[in-house]
Coordinates of C-alpha atoms and ligand atoms in Angstrom, one line a residue:
Chain A
X118 CA 146.6 88.3 35.9
X119 CA 144.5 86.4 38.3
X120 CA 145.5 84.3 41.3
X121 CA 143.3 81.5 42.6
X122 CA 143.8 80.6 46.3
X123 CA 142.5 77.5 48.1
X124 CA 140.9 78.1 51.5
X125 CA 139.9 75.1 53.5
X126 CA 137.9 75.2 56.8
X127 CA 139.5 72.9 59.3
X128 CA 139.6 72.3 63.1
X129 CA 141.8 75.0 64.6
X130 CA 145.4 73.9 65.1
X131 CA 145.2 74.6 68.8
X132 CA 142.4 72.1 69.4
X133 CA 143.2 68.7 70.9
X134 CA 140.9 66.6 68.9
X135 CA 138.9 63.7 70.4
X136 CA 138.2 60.5 68.5
X137 CA 134.6 59.4 68.9
X138 CA 134.1 56.3 70.9
X139 CA 132.2 54.5 68.2
X140 CA 135.1 54.9 65.7
X141 CA 133.0 57.0 63.3
X142 CA 135.3 60.0 63.3
X143 CA 136.6 62.9 65.4
X144 CA 134.3 65.1 67.5
X145 CA 133.7 68.4 65.8
X146 CA 130.6 69.7 67.5
X147 CA 131.3 73.0 69.2
X148 CA 135.0 72.8 68.2
X149 CA 136.7 75.9 67.0
X150 CA 137.1 76.0 63.3
X151 CA 139.6 78.1 61.3
X152 CA 141.2 78.6 57.9
X153 CA 143.8 76.0 57.3
X154 CA 147.0 77.7 58.5
X155 CA 148.8 77.0 55.3
X156 CA 146.0 78.6 53.3
X157 CA 146.4 81.8 55.3
X158 CA 149.9 81.8 54.1
X159 CA 148.7 81.2 50.5
X160 CA 146.2 84.1 50.7
X161 CA 148.9 86.3 52.2
X162 CA 151.3 85.4 49.3
X163 CA 148.7 86.1 46.7
X164 CA 148.0 89.5 48.2
X165 CA 151.7 90.3 48.3
X166 CA 152.1 89.4 44.6
X167 CA 149.1 91.7 43.8
X168 CA 150.5 94.5 46.0
X169 CA 153.8 94.2 44.1
X170 CA 151.8 95.0 41.0
X171 CA 152.3 91.5 39.5
X172 CA 148.6 90.4 39.7
X173 CA 145.3 92.1 39.3
X174 CA 142.9 90.0 41.2
X175 CA 143.0 87.5 44.0
X176 CA 140.1 85.0 44.1
X177 CA 139.6 82.8 47.2
X178 CA 138.0 79.4 46.7
X179 CA 136.5 77.0 49.2
X180 CA 134.9 73.6 48.7
X181 CA 132.5 72.4 51.4
X182 CA 129.2 73.1 53.3
X183 CA 127.6 76.5 53.8
X184 CA 129.6 77.3 56.9
X185 CA 132.8 77.4 54.9
X186 CA 131.8 80.9 53.8
X187 CA 133.2 82.1 57.2
X188 CA 136.6 81.2 56.0
X189 CA 136.0 82.9 52.7
X190 CA 135.0 86.1 54.6
X191 CA 138.3 85.9 56.4
X192 CA 140.1 85.7 53.1
X193 CA 138.1 88.6 51.8
X194 CA 138.9 90.6 55.0
X195 CA 142.6 89.9 54.5
X196 CA 142.2 91.5 51.1
X197 CA 141.1 88.9 48.5
X198 CA 138.9 90.6 45.8
X199 CA 136.2 88.0 45.5
X200 CA 135.4 84.5 46.5
X201 CA 133.9 81.3 45.1
X202 CA 132.1 78.8 47.2
X203 CA 131.8 75.3 45.7
X204 CA 129.0 74.1 47.9
X205 CA 128.7 70.4 48.9
X206 CA 127.9 68.5 52.1
X207 CA 129.9 65.5 51.0
X208 CA 133.4 64.8 52.1
X209 CA 135.7 65.9 49.3
X210 CA 138.9 63.9 48.9
X211 CA 142.0 65.4 47.2
X212 CA 141.4 64.0 43.7
X213 CA 137.8 65.3 43.5
X214 CA 139.0 68.6 45.1
X215 CA 141.7 68.9 42.4
X216 CA 139.1 68.2 39.7
X217 CA 137.0 71.0 41.1
X218 CA 139.9 73.4 41.2
X219 CA 140.8 72.4 37.6
X220 CA 137.3 73.2 36.5
X221 CA 137.5 76.6 38.2
X222 CA 141.0 77.2 36.7
X223 CA 139.6 76.4 33.2
X224 CA 136.8 78.9 33.9
X225 CA 138.8 81.7 35.5
X226 CA 142.1 81.2 33.7
X227 CA 144.4 82.3 36.6
X228 CA 148.2 82.3 36.1
X229 CA 148.9 81.0 39.5
X230 CA 146.9 78.7 41.8
X231 CA 148.2 78.9 45.4
X232 CA 147.3 76.1 47.8
X233 CA 148.5 75.0 51.2
X234 CA 151.0 72.2 51.3
X235 CA 148.7 70.2 53.4
X236 CA 145.4 70.5 55.2
X237 CA 146.0 70.0 58.9
X238 CA 142.9 67.8 59.3
X239 CA 143.4 65.0 56.7
X240 CA 147.2 65.7 56.4
X241 CA 147.0 64.4 52.9
X242 CA 149.4 66.8 51.1
X243 CA 148.0 65.9 47.7
X244 CA 145.7 68.5 46.2
X245 CA 148.2 70.9 44.7
X246 CA 150.2 68.0 43.1
X247 CA 147.0 66.5 41.7
X248 CA 145.9 69.7 40.3
X249 CA 149.3 70.1 38.6
X250 CA 148.9 66.6 37.2
X251 CA 145.3 67.0 36.0
X252 CA 146.1 70.4 34.3
X253 CA 149.5 69.3 33.0
X254 CA 150.8 72.5 34.6
X255 CA 154.1 72.8 36.4
X256 CA 154.0 72.4 40.2
X257 CA 156.2 73.9 42.8
X258 CA 155.4 72.4 46.2
X259 CA 156.5 73.4 49.7
X260 CA 157.4 76.9 48.7
X261 CA 159.4 79.1 51.1
X262 CA 160.0 81.9 48.5
X263 CA 158.2 82.8 45.3
X264 CA 159.6 85.3 42.8
X265 CA 157.4 86.2 39.8
X266 CA 159.3 87.3 36.8
X267 CA 157.1 87.9 33.7
X268 CA 155.8 84.5 32.6
X269 CA 157.9 82.4 35.1
X270 CA 158.1 81.8 38.8
X271 CA 161.3 81.1 40.6
X272 CA 160.3 79.0 43.6
X273 CA 162.4 78.0 46.6
X274 CA 161.2 74.7 48.0
X275 CA 161.8 73.3 51.5
X276 CA 162.8 69.7 50.9
X277 CA 164.3 67.1 53.2
X278 CA 167.9 67.8 52.0
X279 CA 167.7 71.6 52.1
X280 CA 166.4 74.3 49.8
X281 CA 165.7 73.5 46.2
X282 CA 165.0 76.1 43.5
X283 CA 162.7 75.4 40.5
X284 CA 161.9 77.7 37.7
X285 CA 158.4 77.1 36.3
X286 CA 156.4 78.6 33.5
X287 CA 153.1 80.1 34.3
X288 CA 150.4 79.0 34.6
X289 CA 151.5 77.0 37.6
X290 CA 150.4 75.4 40.9
X291 CA 152.3 76.4 43.9
X292 CA 151.9 74.9 47.4
X293 CA 153.1 77.0 50.3
X294 CA 155.1 76.0 53.3
X295 CA 155.3 77.7 56.8
X296 CA 158.2 80.0 56.2
X297 CA 156.9 81.7 53.0
X298 CA 155.5 84.7 54.9
X299 CA 153.7 85.7 58.1
X300 CA 150.0 86.3 57.3
X301 CA 148.7 89.7 58.2
X302 CA 146.1 90.3 60.9
X303 CA 142.7 91.2 59.8
X304 CA 141.7 94.7 60.7
X305 CA 138.2 95.5 61.9
X306 CA 137.2 97.9 59.1
X307 CA 138.3 95.3 56.6
X308 CA 135.9 92.8 58.1
X309 CA 133.1 95.2 57.5
X310 CA 134.3 95.8 54.0
X311 CA 134.6 92.1 53.3
X312 CA 130.8 91.7 54.0
X313 CA 130.2 93.6 50.8
X314 CA 132.6 91.7 48.6
X315 CA 130.9 89.1 46.3
X316 CA 130.8 85.3 47.0
X317 CA 129.7 83.2 44.0
X318 CA 128.2 79.9 44.9
X319 CA 128.5 76.9 42.5
X320 CA 127.8 73.2 42.7
X321 CA 129.8 70.3 41.4
X322 CA 127.1 70.0 38.7
X323 CA 127.5 73.6 37.7
X324 CA 131.2 72.9 37.1
X325 CA 130.5 69.5 35.4
X326 CA 132.7 67.7 37.9
X327 CA 132.1 64.1 38.8
X328 CA 133.3 62.7 42.1
X329 CA 136.6 60.8 41.5
X330 CA 137.3 57.3 42.8
X331 CA 137.8 57.6 46.5
X332 CA 139.1 55.7 49.4
X333 CA 136.6 54.4 52.0
X334 CA 137.2 55.3 55.6
X335 CA 136.4 52.1 57.5
X336 CA 137.1 53.5 61.0
X337 CA 138.8 56.1 63.0
X338 CA 140.7 55.2 66.1
X339 CA 142.8 56.8 68.8
X340 CA 146.5 56.4 68.3
X341 CA 148.6 54.2 70.6
X342 CA 149.2 56.3 73.7
X343 CA 152.7 56.7 75.1
X344 CA 152.9 55.8 78.8
X345 CA 153.5 58.8 80.9
X346 CA 157.1 58.8 82.1
X347 CA 158.8 60.0 85.3
X348 CA 160.6 63.2 86.3
X349 CA 164.2 62.7 87.3
X350 CA 165.8 65.0 89.9
X351 CA 169.2 65.5 88.5
X352 CA 171.5 65.0 85.5
X353 CA 173.3 62.3 87.4
X354 CA 170.1 60.3 87.8
X355 CA 169.3 60.8 84.1
X356 CA 172.8 59.6 83.0
X357 CA 172.5 56.5 85.2
X358 CA 169.1 55.6 83.7
X359 CA 170.3 56.2 80.1
X360 CA 173.4 54.1 80.7
X361 CA 171.4 51.3 82.2
X362 CA 169.1 51.2 79.2
X363 CA 172.2 51.1 76.9
X364 CA 171.2 54.4 75.2
X365 CA 174.4 56.2 76.0
X366 CA 177.9 54.9 76.8
Chain B
X1163 CA 149.6 39.6 38.4
X1164 CA 149.8 41.4 41.7
X1165 CA 153.1 43.0 42.3
X1166 CA 154.3 46.3 43.8
X1167 CA 156.7 48.9 42.4
X1168 CA 158.6 51.0 44.9
X1169 CA 160.1 54.2 43.7
X1170 CA 163.6 54.6 44.8
X1171 CA 164.7 57.9 46.4
X1172 CA 168.4 58.8 45.7
X1173 CA 170.7 61.6 44.9
X1174 CA 172.3 60.0 41.8
X1175 CA 174.9 58.1 43.7
X1176 CA 173.4 57.0 46.9
X1177 CA 170.1 55.3 47.6
X1178 CA 168.3 57.2 50.3
X1179 CA 167.5 55.1 53.5
X1180 CA 163.8 55.9 53.0
X1181 CA 163.7 53.4 50.1
X1182 CA 164.5 50.4 52.3
X1183 CA 161.8 51.5 54.7
X1184 CA 159.2 51.7 51.9
X1185 CA 160.3 48.3 50.7
X1186 CA 159.7 46.9 54.2
X1187 CA 156.1 48.2 54.0
X1188 CA 155.7 46.9 50.4
X1189 CA 156.9 43.4 51.5
X1190 CA 154.0 43.2 53.9
X1191 CA 151.4 43.4 51.1
X1192 CA 152.0 39.7 50.5
X1193 CA 152.2 40.1 46.7
X1194 CA 154.0 38.0 44.1
X1195 CA 156.9 40.5 43.8
X1196 CA 158.4 43.7 45.1
X1197 CA 160.3 45.6 42.4
X1198 CA 162.2 48.9 42.8
X1199 CA 162.5 51.5 40.1
X1200 CA 165.5 53.8 39.9
X1201 CA 164.9 56.8 37.7
X1202 CA 168.2 58.5 37.2
X1203 CA 170.6 60.0 34.7
X1204 CA 173.0 57.0 35.1
X1205 CA 171.9 55.4 38.3
X1206 CA 173.9 52.2 38.0
X1207 CA 175.4 52.6 41.5
X1208 CA 172.0 53.3 43.0
X1209 CA 170.5 50.3 41.2
X1210 CA 173.2 48.0 42.7
X1211 CA 172.4 49.3 46.2
X1212 CA 168.7 48.7 45.6
X1213 CA 169.4 45.2 44.3
X1214 CA 170.8 44.3 47.8
X1215 CA 167.6 45.2 49.6
X1216 CA 166.1 42.0 51.0
X1217 CA 162.9 41.0 49.4
X1218 CA 163.3 42.9 46.1
X1219 CA 162.9 40.8 42.9
X1220 CA 163.8 43.2 40.2
X1221 CA 165.4 46.6 40.0
X1222 CA 164.1 48.5 37.0
X1223 CA 166.6 51.1 35.9
X1224 CA 165.3 53.9 33.8
X1225 CA 168.3 56.0 32.5
X1226 CA 167.5 59.4 31.1
X1227 CA 169.5 62.7 31.3
X1228 CA 166.3 64.5 32.4
X1229 CA 166.3 62.3 35.5
X1230 CA 169.5 64.0 36.8
X1231 CA 167.4 65.7 39.4
X1232 CA 164.1 64.5 40.8
X1233 CA 161.5 66.8 39.3
X1234 CA 158.0 65.5 39.9
X1235 CA 156.5 66.9 36.6
X1236 CA 159.2 64.9 34.7
X1237 CA 159.2 61.7 36.8
X1238 CA 155.4 61.3 37.0
X1239 CA 154.7 60.5 33.3
X1240 CA 157.5 57.9 33.4
X1241 CA 156.0 56.2 36.4
X1242 CA 152.6 56.4 34.9
X1243 CA 154.0 54.4 31.9
X1244 CA 155.6 51.8 34.2
X1245 CA 152.5 51.4 36.5
X1246 CA 150.5 49.3 34.0
X1247 CA 152.6 46.2 35.0
X1248 CA 151.8 46.6 38.7
X1249 CA 148.9 46.4 41.2
X1250 CA 150.6 48.8 43.6
X1251 CA 153.0 51.7 43.4
X1252 CA 154.6 52.9 46.6
X1253 CA 157.1 55.7 47.5
X1254 CA 158.5 56.9 50.8
X1255 CA 156.5 59.7 52.4
X1256 CA 159.4 62.1 52.3
X1257 CA 159.3 65.4 50.5
X1258 CA 160.4 63.4 47.4
X1259 CA 157.5 61.0 47.5
X1260 CA 154.9 63.5 48.7
X1261 CA 155.7 65.8 45.7
X1262 CA 155.6 63.0 43.2
X1263 CA 153.0 60.4 44.0
X1264 CA 149.8 62.6 44.0
X1265 CA 150.8 63.8 40.5
X1266 CA 151.1 60.2 39.4
X1267 CA 147.7 59.5 41.0
X1268 CA 146.1 62.4 39.1
X1269 CA 147.6 61.2 35.8
X1270 CA 146.1 57.8 36.4
X1271 CA 142.8 59.0 37.9
X1272 CA 143.1 57.1 41.1
X1273 CA 143.3 58.3 44.7
X1274 CA 146.5 58.1 46.7
X1275 CA 147.0 57.0 50.3
X1276 CA 149.4 59.2 52.2
X1277 CA 151.6 58.1 55.1
X1278 CA 150.8 54.4 55.3
X1279 CA 151.7 53.3 58.9
X1280 CA 150.2 49.8 58.9
X1281 CA 149.2 47.3 56.2
X1282 CA 146.0 45.5 57.2
X1283 CA 145.6 43.8 53.8
X1284 CA 146.7 44.6 50.2
X1285 CA 143.9 47.2 50.0
X1286 CA 143.3 48.3 53.6
X1287 CA 145.8 50.6 55.4
X1288 CA 146.1 52.7 58.6
X1289 CA 147.2 56.3 58.3
X1290 CA 147.5 59.2 60.7
X1291 CA 145.4 62.3 60.5
X1292 CA 145.2 65.4 62.7
X1293 CA 148.9 65.4 63.4
X1294 CA 148.7 61.8 64.4
X1295 CA 146.0 62.4 67.0
X1296 CA 143.7 60.0 65.2
X1297 CA 144.3 57.0 62.9
X1298 CA 142.0 56.2 60.1
X1299 CA 141.7 52.8 58.5
X1300 CA 141.1 53.2 54.8
X1301 CA 140.2 50.9 51.9
X1302 CA 141.5 51.7 48.4
X1303 CA 138.9 51.3 45.6
X1304 CA 139.2 48.6 43.0
X1305 CA 142.3 49.0 40.7
X1306 CA 145.8 50.3 41.1
X1307 CA 146.8 51.2 44.7
X1308 CA 149.1 54.2 45.1
X1309 CA 150.6 55.0 48.5
X1310 CA 153.3 56.8 50.3
X1311 CA 154.9 55.0 53.3
X1312 CA 155.4 56.8 56.7
X1313 CA 159.1 55.8 57.0
X1314 CA 159.2 56.1 60.8
X1315 CA 156.7 53.2 61.0
X1316 CA 159.0 50.8 59.2
X1317 CA 162.6 49.7 60.0
X1318 CA 164.7 49.4 56.9
X1319 CA 164.9 45.9 55.4
X1320 CA 168.3 44.2 55.6
X1321 CA 170.7 44.0 52.7
X1322 CA 170.9 40.3 51.9
X1323 CA 169.2 40.5 48.6
X1324 CA 170.4 39.9 45.1
X1325 CA 167.8 41.2 42.7
X1326 CA 168.3 41.3 39.0
X1327 CA 168.8 44.7 37.4
X1328 CA 166.8 45.4 34.3
X1329 CA 167.3 48.5 32.2
X1330 CA 164.1 49.9 30.7
X1331 CA 163.5 52.5 28.0
X1332 CA 160.5 54.6 28.8
X1333 CA 159.5 56.6 25.9
X1334 CA 157.0 59.3 26.8
X1335 CA 157.0 63.0 25.9
X1336 CA 158.1 65.1 28.8
X1337 CA 157.2 68.7 29.5
X1338 CA 159.7 71.5 29.4
X1339 CA 157.8 73.9 31.7
X1340 CA 159.8 73.0 34.8
X1341 CA 163.5 73.6 35.3
X1342 CA 165.7 72.5 38.2
X1343 CA 167.9 75.5 39.2
X1344 CA 169.8 74.1 42.2
X1345 CA 169.9 72.8 45.7
X1346 CA 171.3 74.5 48.8
X1347 CA 172.0 71.9 51.4
X1348 CA 172.5 73.0 55.0
X1349 CA 175.8 71.1 55.2
X1350 CA 175.2 69.0 58.3
X1351 CA 178.8 67.8 58.1
X1352 CA 179.4 64.2 59.2
X1353 CA 176.4 64.2 61.5
X1354 CA 174.0 61.3 61.1
X1355 CA 170.9 62.0 58.9
X1356 CA 168.0 63.0 61.1
X1357 CA 165.6 60.4 59.5
X1358 CA 168.1 57.5 60.0
X1359 CA 169.8 58.5 63.3
X1360 CA 169.5 56.2 66.3
X1361 CA 169.8 59.2 68.5
X1362 CA 168.6 62.8 68.0
X1363 CA 169.2 65.9 70.1
X1364 CA 166.7 68.7 69.4
X1365 CA 166.5 72.3 70.4
X1366 CA 163.6 74.7 70.5
X1367 CA 162.9 78.3 71.0
X1368 CA 164.3 78.0 74.5
X1369 CA 167.8 77.7 73.0
X1370 CA 167.5 81.4 72.3
X1371 CA 169.8 82.0 69.3
X1372 CA 171.7 80.6 66.4
X1373 CA 175.0 81.0 68.5
X1374 CA 173.4 79.1 71.4
X1375 CA 172.6 76.2 69.2
X1376 CA 176.2 75.3 69.3
X1377 CA 175.5 73.6 72.6
X1378 CA 173.0 71.4 70.9
X1379 CA 175.4 70.5 68.2
X1380 CA 178.1 69.9 70.8
X1381 CA 176.0 67.4 72.7
X1382 CA 174.8 65.7 69.5
X1383 CA 178.4 65.2 68.4
X1384 CA 179.4 63.8 71.7
X1385 CA 176.6 61.3 71.5
X1386 CA 176.9 60.6 67.7
X1387 CA 173.4 62.0 67.3
X1388 CA 171.5 63.8 64.6
X1389 CA 170.2 67.3 65.3
X1390 CA 166.6 68.3 65.2
X1391 CA 164.6 71.4 66.0
X1392 CA 161.1 72.7 66.6
X1393 CA 159.4 74.9 64.1
X1394 CA 159.9 77.9 66.4
X1395 CA 163.7 77.4 66.3
X1396 CA 163.7 77.1 62.5
X1397 CA 161.4 80.1 62.1
X1398 CA 163.6 82.2 64.3
X1399 CA 166.6 81.3 62.1
X1400 CA 168.5 79.3 64.7
X1401 CA 168.9 76.4 62.4
X1402 CA 168.0 75.5 58.8
X1403 CA 164.6 74.2 57.8
X1404 CA 165.6 70.6 57.1
X1405 CA 166.1 70.0 60.8
X1406 CA 162.4 70.6 61.6
X1407 CA 160.7 67.7 63.4
X1408 CA 156.9 67.4 63.4
X1409 CA 153.6 67.2 61.6
X1410 CA 154.9 69.4 58.8
X1411 CA 158.6 68.6 59.2
X1412 CA 160.3 65.3 59.5
X1413 CA 158.7 62.4 61.3
X1414 CA 161.4 60.3 63.0
X1415 CA 161.7 57.2 65.2
X1416 CA 165.2 57.3 66.9
X1417 CA 165.9 55.1 69.8
X1418 CA 166.7 58.1 71.9
X1419 CA 165.2 61.6 71.4
X1420 CA 166.3 64.4 73.6
X1421 CA 164.3 67.7 73.5
X1422 CA 165.8 70.9 75.0
X1423 CA 163.7 74.0 75.4
X1424 CA 160.8 72.6 73.4
X1425 CA 157.4 73.0 74.9
X1426 CA 155.8 70.0 73.2
X1427 CA 153.1 71.4 70.9
X1428 CA 150.9 68.7 69.2
X1429 CA 152.5 69.5 65.9
X1430 CA 156.0 68.8 67.3
X1431 CA 154.9 65.6 69.1
X1432 CA 153.5 64.3 65.8
X1433 CA 157.1 63.9 64.7
X1434 CA 158.4 61.9 67.7
X1435 CA 155.5 59.5 68.6
X1436 CA 157.6 56.5 67.5
X1437 CA 160.8 57.5 69.3
X1438 CA 162.0 54.7 71.6
X1439 CA 162.9 56.9 74.7
X1440 CA 162.1 60.5 75.0
X1441 CA 164.0 62.8 77.3
X1442 CA 162.8 66.3 77.9
X1443 CA 164.6 69.2 79.5
X1444 CA 162.5 72.3 80.1
X1445 CA 162.6 75.0 82.8
X1446 CA 158.8 74.9 82.9
X1447 CA 157.5 72.0 85.0
X1448 CA 154.1 72.2 83.3
X1449 CA 155.4 72.1 79.7
X1450 CA 153.3 69.6 77.7
X1451 CA 156.4 67.8 76.5
X1452 CA 156.6 66.2 80.0
X1453 CA 153.3 64.4 79.2
X1454 CA 155.0 62.2 76.6
X1455 CA 158.6 62.2 77.9
X1456 CA 159.8 59.0 79.4
X1457 CA 162.3 61.0 81.5
X1458 CA 161.7 64.6 82.2
X1459 CA 164.1 67.0 83.9
X1460 CA 163.0 70.4 85.0
X1461 CA 165.9 72.9 84.7
X1462 CA 167.8 75.3 82.6
X1463 CA 168.9 73.5 79.4
X1464 CA 172.3 75.2 79.3
X1465 CA 173.2 74.1 82.8
X1466 CA 171.9 70.6 82.1
X1467 CA 173.9 70.2 78.9
X1468 CA 177.0 71.4 80.6
X1469 CA 176.6 68.8 83.3
X1470 CA 175.7 66.2 80.7
X1471 CA 178.9 66.9 78.8
X1472 CA 180.9 66.4 81.9
X1473 CA 179.2 63.2 82.8
X1474 CA 179.7 61.6 79.3
Ligands
FAD1843 C1 150.2 74.4 60.6 C2 151.3 74.3 61.7 C3 152.2 73.4 61.5 C4 153.2 73.2 62.5 N1 154.2 72.3 62.3 C5 155.1 72.1 63.3 C6 156.2 71.2 63.1 O1 156.2 70.4 62.2 N2 157.1 71.1 64.1 C7 157.1 71.9 65.2 O2 158.0 71.8 66.1 N3 156.1 72.8 65.3 C8 155.2 73.0 64.4 N4 154.3 74.0 64.5 C9 154.4 75.0 65.6 C10 153.9 74.5 67.0 O3 152.6 74.8 67.1 C11 154.7 75.3 68.1 O4 154.5 76.7 67.9 C12 156.2 75.0 68.1 O5 156.4 73.6 68.1 C13 156.8 75.6 69.4 O6 158.2 75.5 69.3 P1 159.0 75.5 70.7 O7 158.5 74.4 71.6 O8 160.5 75.5 70.4 O9 158.7 76.9 71.3 P2 157.8 77.3 72.6 O10 156.5 76.8 72.5 O11 158.0 78.8 72.7 O12 158.6 76.6 73.8 C14 159.9 77.0 74.2 C15 160.1 76.2 75.5 O13 161.4 76.4 75.9 C16 161.4 76.5 77.4 N5 162.6 77.2 77.7 C17 163.0 78.5 77.5 N6 164.2 78.7 78.0 C18 164.7 77.6 78.5 C19 165.9 77.2 79.1 N7 166.9 78.1 79.3 N8 166.0 76.0 79.6 C20 165.0 75.1 79.5 N9 163.9 75.4 78.9 C21 163.7 76.6 78.4 C22 160.1 77.1 77.7 O14 159.7 76.8 79.0 C23 159.2 76.6 76.7 O15 158.5 75.4 77.1 C24 153.2 74.1 63.6 C25 152.2 75.0 63.8 C26 151.3 75.2 62.8 C27 150.2 76.2 63.0
AMP1844 N1 137.8 71.7 50.6 C1 138.8 72.5 50.2 N2 138.5 73.8 49.8 C2 139.5 74.6 49.4 N3 140.8 74.2 49.3 C3 141.1 73.0 49.6 C4 140.2 72.0 50.1 N4 140.8 70.9 50.3 C5 142.1 71.1 50.0 N5 142.3 72.4 49.6 C6 143.6 73.0 49.2 O1 144.5 72.0 49.1 C7 145.6 72.1 50.1 C8 146.1 70.8 50.4 O2 145.1 69.9 51.0 P1 145.3 68.4 51.2 O3 145.8 67.8 49.9 O4 144.0 67.9 51.6 O5 146.3 68.2 52.3 C9 144.9 72.9 51.2 O6 145.8 73.6 52.0 C10 144.0 73.9 50.4 O7 144.7 75.0 49.9

């Protein structure tokens, strides 16, 4: 059984991004880029499923420009067996991304597609659900535990009201949440080994994928800034202020 | 005709407060009607609650035993069938709406706009990206508009409405590949719901342990507040996951937010940007949370809470 894992290159989560003055986007020149943190968790989970003897091959997939291969190398160094780079310089929105992943799933016939619950740049939280819809596969989003038993997966999901469990038939799409696992550190020898692992490059045309209807980004602006507040010296002072404002009795 | 359908979130008996917030956003589209759909096993009580929401014209009630629990793969085809009567379909951007709406969008072949925080026109919306550190203005393409509503951006509509309730049969074949197995709630007791609470008391890694979290609960109960947490506190097992506030947890807008032992990472701040007043208590005077706090107090959280309890 194969597992396909989505790997997106994003601005590192530690970076405080800056909105460009002309409203055309956020500044990314010289900014540290990384694998989307949720995707690291997805790669880790795929590897654990394989290490438990429940999968034979882990394939990492990225969609984007040439430089995204850096993140594929990271996935390979973590332990993925091979990688697919769907190369495009255009901005890919979730519906097109899901179409691409569906085309790859049709080709590779994985039993599980593991994606992050959201990309921390666009914060869309859509691709896994869209892939589920396009493929008419089950979806189990926001997973904090995944148990594979034969042809089904028992997935615990972090939802607003607690922890929900779904049982889904495979093939299925699973999107991962933060507490599913802690991704392993990449060891140096594995980075060297990863250089020899294969990356297949494809285009949208190779996969027969047309760009889906998309939203148009008209402008990017900085959010309303909160006024910096004051430091109070004591609990007493704090209580007086909060009482004056009617926030506490 | 241009009208919007809002998908109700509920637990079978009670309408979730997120629905009234999504209706508030939908009402700003300026369309001919705002309808709400309740997909439930029975759902009559939920439909009655939805009918009271100000601004709602019709509540569409779809009764089907498979709708006993909200499973996206089962709800999506039903919504797809209903969507043909509408120009817009909205849902709250809660885990319910986030799970469901992109699947509907894929079925219908249209994009979906996540976390709408402002309606500029019926097709132009603002939404946050990069944990709320940038806002993009997006225009939906021609055709059906699908969106989820960032509930913290919209106060709930009032309950002066009297919408008609219409029962609808939706006959579509539904898959059997997904089975609901159960829900484990964290049992917050009588504490106010985090997403609706006027006051929230939150604890972070600085609280130190699950046992220590009792001081956070104690203060919250004294104030009638909901309880929140940082990711670090949840990861460490101090408190269940449904209390996490932030970019990837709950986004909230209480009148008062009190953060104890939380450093103020951008991912956490993303969840509290719309809070009325932020109070931060941290022993590190340079903690980034102080950059957004209206009132900061440098000190040991346990000592501060003890003094607060006495003063209240
Ligand atoms: C993809 C991704 C998504 C994330 N999503 C979220 C999210 O949704 N929500 C979220 O919160 N985080 C999220 N994070 C994590 C975030 O980056 C931070 O790691 C986290 O918020 C830190 O939690 P904390 O402030 O409790 O812990 P720390 O950063 O460790 O801060 C603890 C603070 O407690 C103070 N302290 C310690 N003891 C005391 C004491 N006795 N009295 C007073 N102060 C004390 C310390 O000075 C320190 O400032 C996410 C991270 C990633 C990568
Ligand atoms: N360009 C991409 N390349 C590879 N995977 C992607 C890409 N975009 C999105 N994904 C996957 O879809 C998940 C959710 O992304 P999003 O729907 O954009 O929030 C990510 O965590 C990835 O696993």
